[in-house]
Amino acid sequence: MTKRLENKVAIVTGGSAGIGAATAVRMAEEGATVVVFGRREEPLKAVVAKISAQGGKAAYKVVDVSDEQTFVDAIDAVAKEYGKLDVMVNNAASYTWGGITEMSTADWHANFTTTVDGTFWGTRKAMQLMQENGGSIVNISSICGTFGTAWMAGYSAAKAAVTNFSRAAASEGALSNIRCNVVIPGVIETEATAGMLSDEKSREGTAKLIPMKRVGTATELANAVLFLASDESSYITGASIPVDGGRSSDLHTAMD
């Protein structure tokens, strides 16, 4: 291991499964002390146990990111316990399905409470804690926020907001050496995408839309987050990096 995050303290929200869990594991492999946030205790315990079994350093906190005070207090507690916060990964998200004409206002708002508000609260608190020593904030958007996805209008709008909010945060944080970047996943094989990849026909249909002709893995996404969290990306801020097998660069297939 190269220990690219040696002596760094990192928080990963939505860390109990999928992209968040893979990110926590990779960061710990590279030397970070990682605290994973999530709403479900048993999966969080499993992630921490996996990291510990590999010789890494990790802990967890049961946190609902949509509850502002609880979330902010949990971030403060991590910084107090470990003496600092170097990396903040805002990965937690919420979404609803449904057509626009049938969508209730409550369902529309449900897409924003965790995805946008949580990203704002996490970024704001991290920036406050990083004023003296700098740090890296990585926010997770989605290809839905780049092109929009039918039946997921609220989620698409929320993820677009995450991307543009992060650009503004990068501009404000730059003078304090606080970097803020965005990773934009395409189709990544996780529990959240299991439904759309449930059989070989569905998987092949999805793969046809991707120039690399396959879906991505959570570890491939986590590697991009790791790079942005590390000092290797020390002159990169305000960037939006797609991790999607080339789909966002292929406008024809992206619009199909």
Tab-separated table of C-alpha atoms in Angstrom:
chain	number	residue	atom	x	y	z
A	1	MET	CA	0.000	0.000	0.000
A	2	THR	CA	1.190	3.510	-0.749
A	3	LYS	CA	-0.586	5.051	2.277
A	4	ARG	CA	-1.779	8.043	0.276
A	5	LEU	CA	-4.003	9.168	3.172
A	6	GLU	CA	-1.625	8.471	6.040
A	7	ASN	CA	-2.595	10.416	9.185
A	8	LYS	CA	-5.769	11.768	7.554
A	9	VAL	CA	-9.155	11.716	9.304
A	10	ALA	CA	-12.090	11.176	6.961
A	11	ILE	CA	-15.881	11.025	7.212
A	12	VAL	CA	-17.972	9.172	4.626
A	13	THR	CA	-21.743	9.587	4.701
A	14	GLY	CA	-24.001	6.903	3.323
A	15	GLY	CA	-21.189	4.572	4.274
A	16	SER	CA	-23.086	1.405	5.122
A	17	ALA	CA	-23.148	-0.037	1.585
A	18	GLY	CA	-22.352	0.506	-2.073
A	19	ILE	CA	-20.224	3.480	-3.071
A	20	GLY	CA	-19.906	4.778	0.486
A	21	ALA	CA	-18.721	1.463	1.897
A	22	ALA	CA	-16.255	0.943	-0.948
A	23	THR	CA	-14.900	4.459	-0.433
A	24	ALA	CA	-14.436	3.890	3.300
A	25	VAL	CA	-12.567	0.639	2.640
A	26	ARG	CA	-10.242	2.191	0.046
A	27	MET	CA	-9.475	5.194	2.232
A	28	ALA	CA	-8.640	2.959	5.171
A	29	GLU	CA	-6.421	0.829	2.937
A	30	GLU	CA	-4.495	3.996	2.129
A	31	GLY	CA	-3.927	4.887	5.781
A	32	ALA	CA	-6.868	7.121	6.724
A	33	THR	CA	-8.836	6.871	9.921
A	34	VAL	CA	-12.349	6.609	8.522
A	35	VAL	CA	-15.627	7.284	10.314
A	36	VAL	CA	-18.642	6.010	8.383
A	37	PHE	CA	-22.059	7.595	8.849
A	38	GLY	CA	-25.331	5.885	8.055
A	39	ARG	CA	-28.797	5.115	9.378
A	40	ARG	CA	-28.443	1.336	9.727
A	41	GLU	CA	-26.168	0.120	12.504
A	42	GLU	CA	-25.616	-3.499	11.467
A	43	PRO	CA	-24.290	-2.685	7.959
A	44	LEU	CA	-22.089	0.031	9.451
A	45	LYS	CA	-20.662	-2.494	11.909
A	46	ALA	CA	-19.934	-4.830	8.999
A	47	VAL	CA	-18.012	-2.143	7.103
A	48	VAL	CA	-15.942	-1.279	10.158
A	49	ALA	CA	-15.286	-4.969	10.843
A	50	LYS	CA	-14.050	-5.453	7.274
A	51	ILE	CA	-11.698	-2.497	7.571
A	52	SER	CA	-10.427	-3.654	10.960
A	53	ALA	CA	-9.829	-7.176	9.650
A	54	GLN	CA	-7.594	-5.663	6.960
A	55	GLY	CA	-5.605	-3.763	9.561
A	56	GLY	CA	-7.259	-0.409	8.946
A	57	LYS	CA	-8.664	2.165	11.352
A	58	ALA	CA	-12.380	2.855	11.320
A	59	ALA	CA	-15.394	3.699	13.433
A	60	TYR	CA	-19.049	4.388	12.746
A	61	LYS	CA	-21.844	6.675	13.849
A	62	VAL	CA	-25.544	6.050	13.336
A	63	VAL	CA	-26.619	9.343	11.777
A	64	ASP	CA	-29.588	10.504	9.720
A	65	VAL	CA	-28.053	13.067	7.359
A	66	SER	CA	-31.467	14.652	6.783
A	67	ASP	CA	-31.527	15.760	10.459
A	68	GLU	CA	-29.387	18.903	10.461
A	69	GLN	CA	-28.510	19.172	14.142
A	70	THR	CA	-27.799	15.470	14.598
A	71	PHE	CA	-25.612	15.434	11.493
A	72	VAL	CA	-23.650	18.562	12.382
A	73	ASP	CA	-23.162	17.396	15.970
A	74	ALA	CA	-21.803	14.066	14.715
A	75	ILE	CA	-19.240	15.801	12.490
A	76	ASP	CA	-18.182	17.997	15.411
A	77	ALA	CA	-17.817	14.907	17.590
A	78	VAL	CA	-15.464	13.271	15.079
A	79	ALA	CA	-13.294	16.386	14.849
A	80	LYS	CA	-13.164	16.625	18.640
A	81	GLU	CA	-12.313	12.954	19.132
A	82	TYR	CA	-9.554	12.821	16.516
A	83	GLY	CA	-8.398	16.418	16.754
A	84	LYS	CA	-9.169	17.391	13.157
A	85	LEU	CA	-11.073	16.628	9.972
A	86	ASP	CA	-9.105	16.291	6.727
A	87	VAL	CA	-11.589	14.702	4.322
A	88	MET	CA	-15.376	14.939	4.034
A	89	VAL	CA	-17.202	12.711	1.548
A	90	ASN	CA	-20.875	13.639	1.147
A	91	ASN	CA	-22.277	10.505	-0.429
A	92	ALA	CA	-25.671	10.053	1.280
A	93	ALA	CA	-28.647	10.615	-1.016
A	94	SER	CA	-32.402	10.180	-1.194
A	95	TYR	CA	-34.696	9.725	-4.176
A	96	THR	CA	-38.232	8.973	-5.277
A	97	TRP	CA	-39.578	7.454	-8.481
A	98	GLY	CA	-42.510	8.742	-10.483
A	99	GLY	CA	-43.654	10.827	-13.403
A	100	ILE	CA	-43.735	14.604	-13.091
A	101	THR	CA	-47.456	14.893	-13.723
A	102	GLU	CA	-48.251	12.535	-10.847
A	103	MET	CA	-45.511	13.689	-8.466
A	104	SER	CA	-46.627	15.269	-5.203
A	105	THR	CA	-44.803	18.227	-3.714
A	106	ALA	CA	-43.826	16.031	-0.773
A	107	ASP	CA	-42.244	13.477	-3.111
A	108	TRP	CA	-40.421	16.266	-4.941
A	109	HIS	CA	-39.015	17.658	-1.685
A	110	ALA	CA	-38.006	14.174	-0.519
A	111	ASN	CA	-35.285	14.159	-3.170
A	112	PHE	CA	-33.600	17.208	-1.656
A	113	THR	CA	-33.542	16.705	2.126
A	114	THR	CA	-30.609	14.304	2.216
A	115	THR	CA	-29.074	14.814	-1.219
A	116	VAL	CA	-28.899	18.615	-1.277
A	117	ASP	CA	-29.498	19.786	2.288
A	118	GLY	CA	-27.245	17.061	3.682
A	119	THR	CA	-24.492	17.925	1.222
A	120	PHE	CA	-24.813	21.597	2.164
A	121	TRP	CA	-24.712	20.897	5.911
A	122	GLY	CA	-21.783	18.505	5.559
A	123	THR	CA	-19.834	20.872	3.335
A	124	ARG	CA	-20.526	23.900	5.526
A	125	LYS	CA	-19.421	22.178	8.726
A	126	ALA	CA	-16.355	20.678	7.045
A	127	MET	CA	-15.343	24.093	5.718
A	128	GLN	CA	-15.693	25.558	9.195
A	129	LEU	CA	-13.476	22.840	10.665
A	130	MET	CA	-10.897	23.042	7.850
A	131	GLN	CA	-10.322	26.804	7.997
A	132	GLU	CA	-6.945	26.518	9.724
A	133	ASN	CA	-5.369	23.467	8.092
A	134	GLY	CA	-7.254	23.059	4.815
A	135	GLY	CA	-8.778	19.830	3.595
A	136	SER	CA	-10.645	18.037	0.846
A	137	ILE	CA	-14.407	17.770	0.368
A	138	VAL	CA	-15.721	15.315	-2.207
A	139	ASN	CA	-19.410	15.438	-3.058
A	140	ILE	CA	-21.123	12.661	-5.003
A	141	SER	CA	-23.445	13.712	-7.830
A	142	SER	CA	-24.873	11.494	-10.587
A	143	ILE	CA	-25.096	11.278	-14.342
A	144	CYS	CA	-28.817	11.918	-13.735
A	145	GLY	CA	-27.814	15.425	-12.675
A	146	THR	CA	-25.950	15.915	-15.950
A	147	PHE	CA	-28.563	14.719	-18.432
A	148	GLY	CA	-31.754	14.176	-16.434
A	149	THR	CA	-33.557	10.844	-16.131
A	150	ALA	CA	-37.209	10.167	-16.873
A	151	TRP	CA	-39.259	9.174	-13.823
A	152	MET	CA	-36.511	10.596	-11.587
A	153	ALA	CA	-36.938	14.328	-12.163
A	154	GLY	CA	-36.538	15.221	-8.502
A	155	TYR	CA	-33.369	13.183	-8.102
A	156	SER	CA	-31.973	14.609	-11.347
A	157	ALA	CA	-32.607	18.144	-10.134
A	158	ALA	CA	-31.093	17.421	-6.726
A	159	LYS	CA	-27.908	15.951	-8.167
A	160	ALA	CA	-27.534	18.891	-10.562
A	161	ALA	CA	-27.763	21.154	-7.520
A	162	VAL	CA	-24.997	19.183	-5.794
A	163	THR	CA	-22.672	19.747	-8.747
A	164	ASN	CA	-23.192	23.501	-8.978
A	165	PHE	CA	-23.205	24.009	-5.221
A	166	SER	CA	-19.837	22.262	-5.076
A	167	ARG	CA	-18.374	24.629	-7.663
A	168	ALA	CA	-19.425	27.580	-5.524
A	169	ALA	CA	-17.960	25.934	-2.423
A	170	ALA	CA	-14.683	25.398	-4.274
A	171	SER	CA	-14.455	29.097	-5.084
A	172	GLU	CA	-15.114	30.107	-1.491
A	173	GLY	CA	-12.809	27.517	0.042
A	174	ALA	CA	-9.805	28.048	-2.197
A	175	LEU	CA	-8.208	30.832	-0.147
A	176	SER	CA	-8.218	28.573	2.913
A	177	ASN	CA	-6.767	25.622	0.971
A	178	ILE	CA	-10.101	23.825	1.191
A	179	ARG	CA	-10.732	21.907	-1.990
A	180	CYS	CA	-14.206	20.829	-3.078
A	181	ASN	CA	-14.722	18.487	-6.001
A	182	VAL	CA	-17.481	16.308	-7.402
A	183	VAL	CA	-17.499	12.732	-8.634
A	184	ILE	CA	-20.291	11.914	-11.083
A	185	PRO	CA	-21.102	8.200	-11.227
A	186	GLY	CA	-22.754	6.574	-14.189
A	187	VAL	CA	-24.280	3.139	-13.675
A	188	ILE	CA	-22.397	1.548	-10.786
A	189	GLU	CA	-23.250	-1.949	-9.614
A	190	THR	CA	-24.537	-1.572	-6.057
A	191	GLU	CA	-27.566	-2.521	-4.011
A	192	ALA	CA	-29.269	0.647	-5.301
A	193	THR	CA	-28.964	-0.425	-8.953
A	194	ALA	CA	-29.740	-4.112	-8.408
A	195	GLY	CA	-33.250	-3.686	-9.812
A	196	MET	CA	-32.108	-2.322	-13.169
A	197	LEU	CA	-29.400	-4.994	-13.450
A	198	SER	CA	-31.487	-7.880	-12.150
A	199	ASP	CA	-31.119	-10.145	-15.212
A	200	GLU	CA	-28.806	-10.622	-18.161
A	201	LYS	CA	-31.137	-8.880	-20.624
A	202	SER	CA	-31.337	-5.774	-18.434
A	203	ARG	CA	-27.587	-5.767	-17.905
A	204	GLU	CA	-26.895	-6.086	-21.641
A	205	GLY	CA	-29.382	-3.321	-22.459
A	206	THR	CA	-27.717	-0.994	-19.993
A	207	ALA	CA	-24.224	-1.896	-21.173
A	208	LYS	CA	-25.121	-1.049	-24.786
A	209	LEU	CA	-25.574	2.602	-23.788
A	210	ILE	CA	-22.064	2.776	-22.315
A	211	PRO	CA	-19.035	3.184	-24.631
A	212	MET	CA	-17.000	0.753	-22.499
A	213	LYS	CA	-19.912	-1.727	-22.776
A	214	ARG	CA	-20.108	-2.559	-19.087
A	215	VAL	CA	-21.318	-1.096	-15.816
A	216	GLY	CA	-18.848	0.141	-13.230
A	217	THR	CA	-17.948	-1.182	-9.811
A	218	ALA	CA	-18.153	0.613	-6.500
A	219	THR	CA	-14.384	0.279	-6.099
A	220	GLU	CA	-13.779	2.033	-9.427
A	221	LEU	CA	-15.879	4.938	-8.181
A	222	ALA	CA	-14.134	4.867	-4.805
A	223	ASN	CA	-10.734	5.148	-6.493
A	224	ALA	CA	-11.770	8.462	-8.043
A	225	VAL	CA	-12.924	9.737	-4.649
A	226	LEU	CA	-9.641	8.567	-3.131
A	227	PHE	CA	-7.634	10.540	-5.686
A	228	LEU	CA	-9.575	13.732	-4.981
A	229	ALA	CA	-9.227	13.199	-1.230
A	230	SER	CA	-5.467	12.733	-1.443
A	231	ASP	CA	-2.694	15.294	-1.823
A	232	GLU	CA	-2.115	13.959	-5.341
A	233	SER	CA	-4.956	16.253	-6.425
A	234	SER	CA	-3.648	19.255	-4.482
A	235	TYR	CA	-4.181	21.690	-7.396
A	236	ILE	CA	-7.633	20.403	-8.334
A	237	THR	CA	-10.744	22.111	-7.002
A	238	GLY	CA	-14.142	22.843	-8.513
A	239	ALA	CA	-13.790	19.842	-10.812
A	240	SER	CA	-16.575	17.443	-11.770
A	241	ILE	CA	-15.161	14.057	-12.708
A	242	PRO	CA	-17.454	11.563	-14.475
A	243	VAL	CA	-16.873	7.907	-13.674
A	244	ASP	CA	-19.250	6.376	-16.195
A	245	GLY	CA	-17.410	4.300	-18.771
A	246	GLY	CA	-17.472	7.216	-21.219
A	247	ARG	CA	-21.225	7.691	-21.361
A	248	SER	CA	-21.188	11.419	-20.602
A	249	SER	CA	-18.633	11.975	-23.376
A	250	ASP	CA	-20.868	10.201	-25.899
A	251	LEU	CA	-23.746	12.614	-26.437
A	252	HIS	CA	-25.587	10.334	-28.842
A	253	THR	CA	-25.874	7.378	-26.481
A	254	ALA	CA	-26.385	9.668	-23.484
A	255	MET	CA	-29.497	11.137	-25.066
A	256	ASP	CA	-30.922	7.795	-26.267
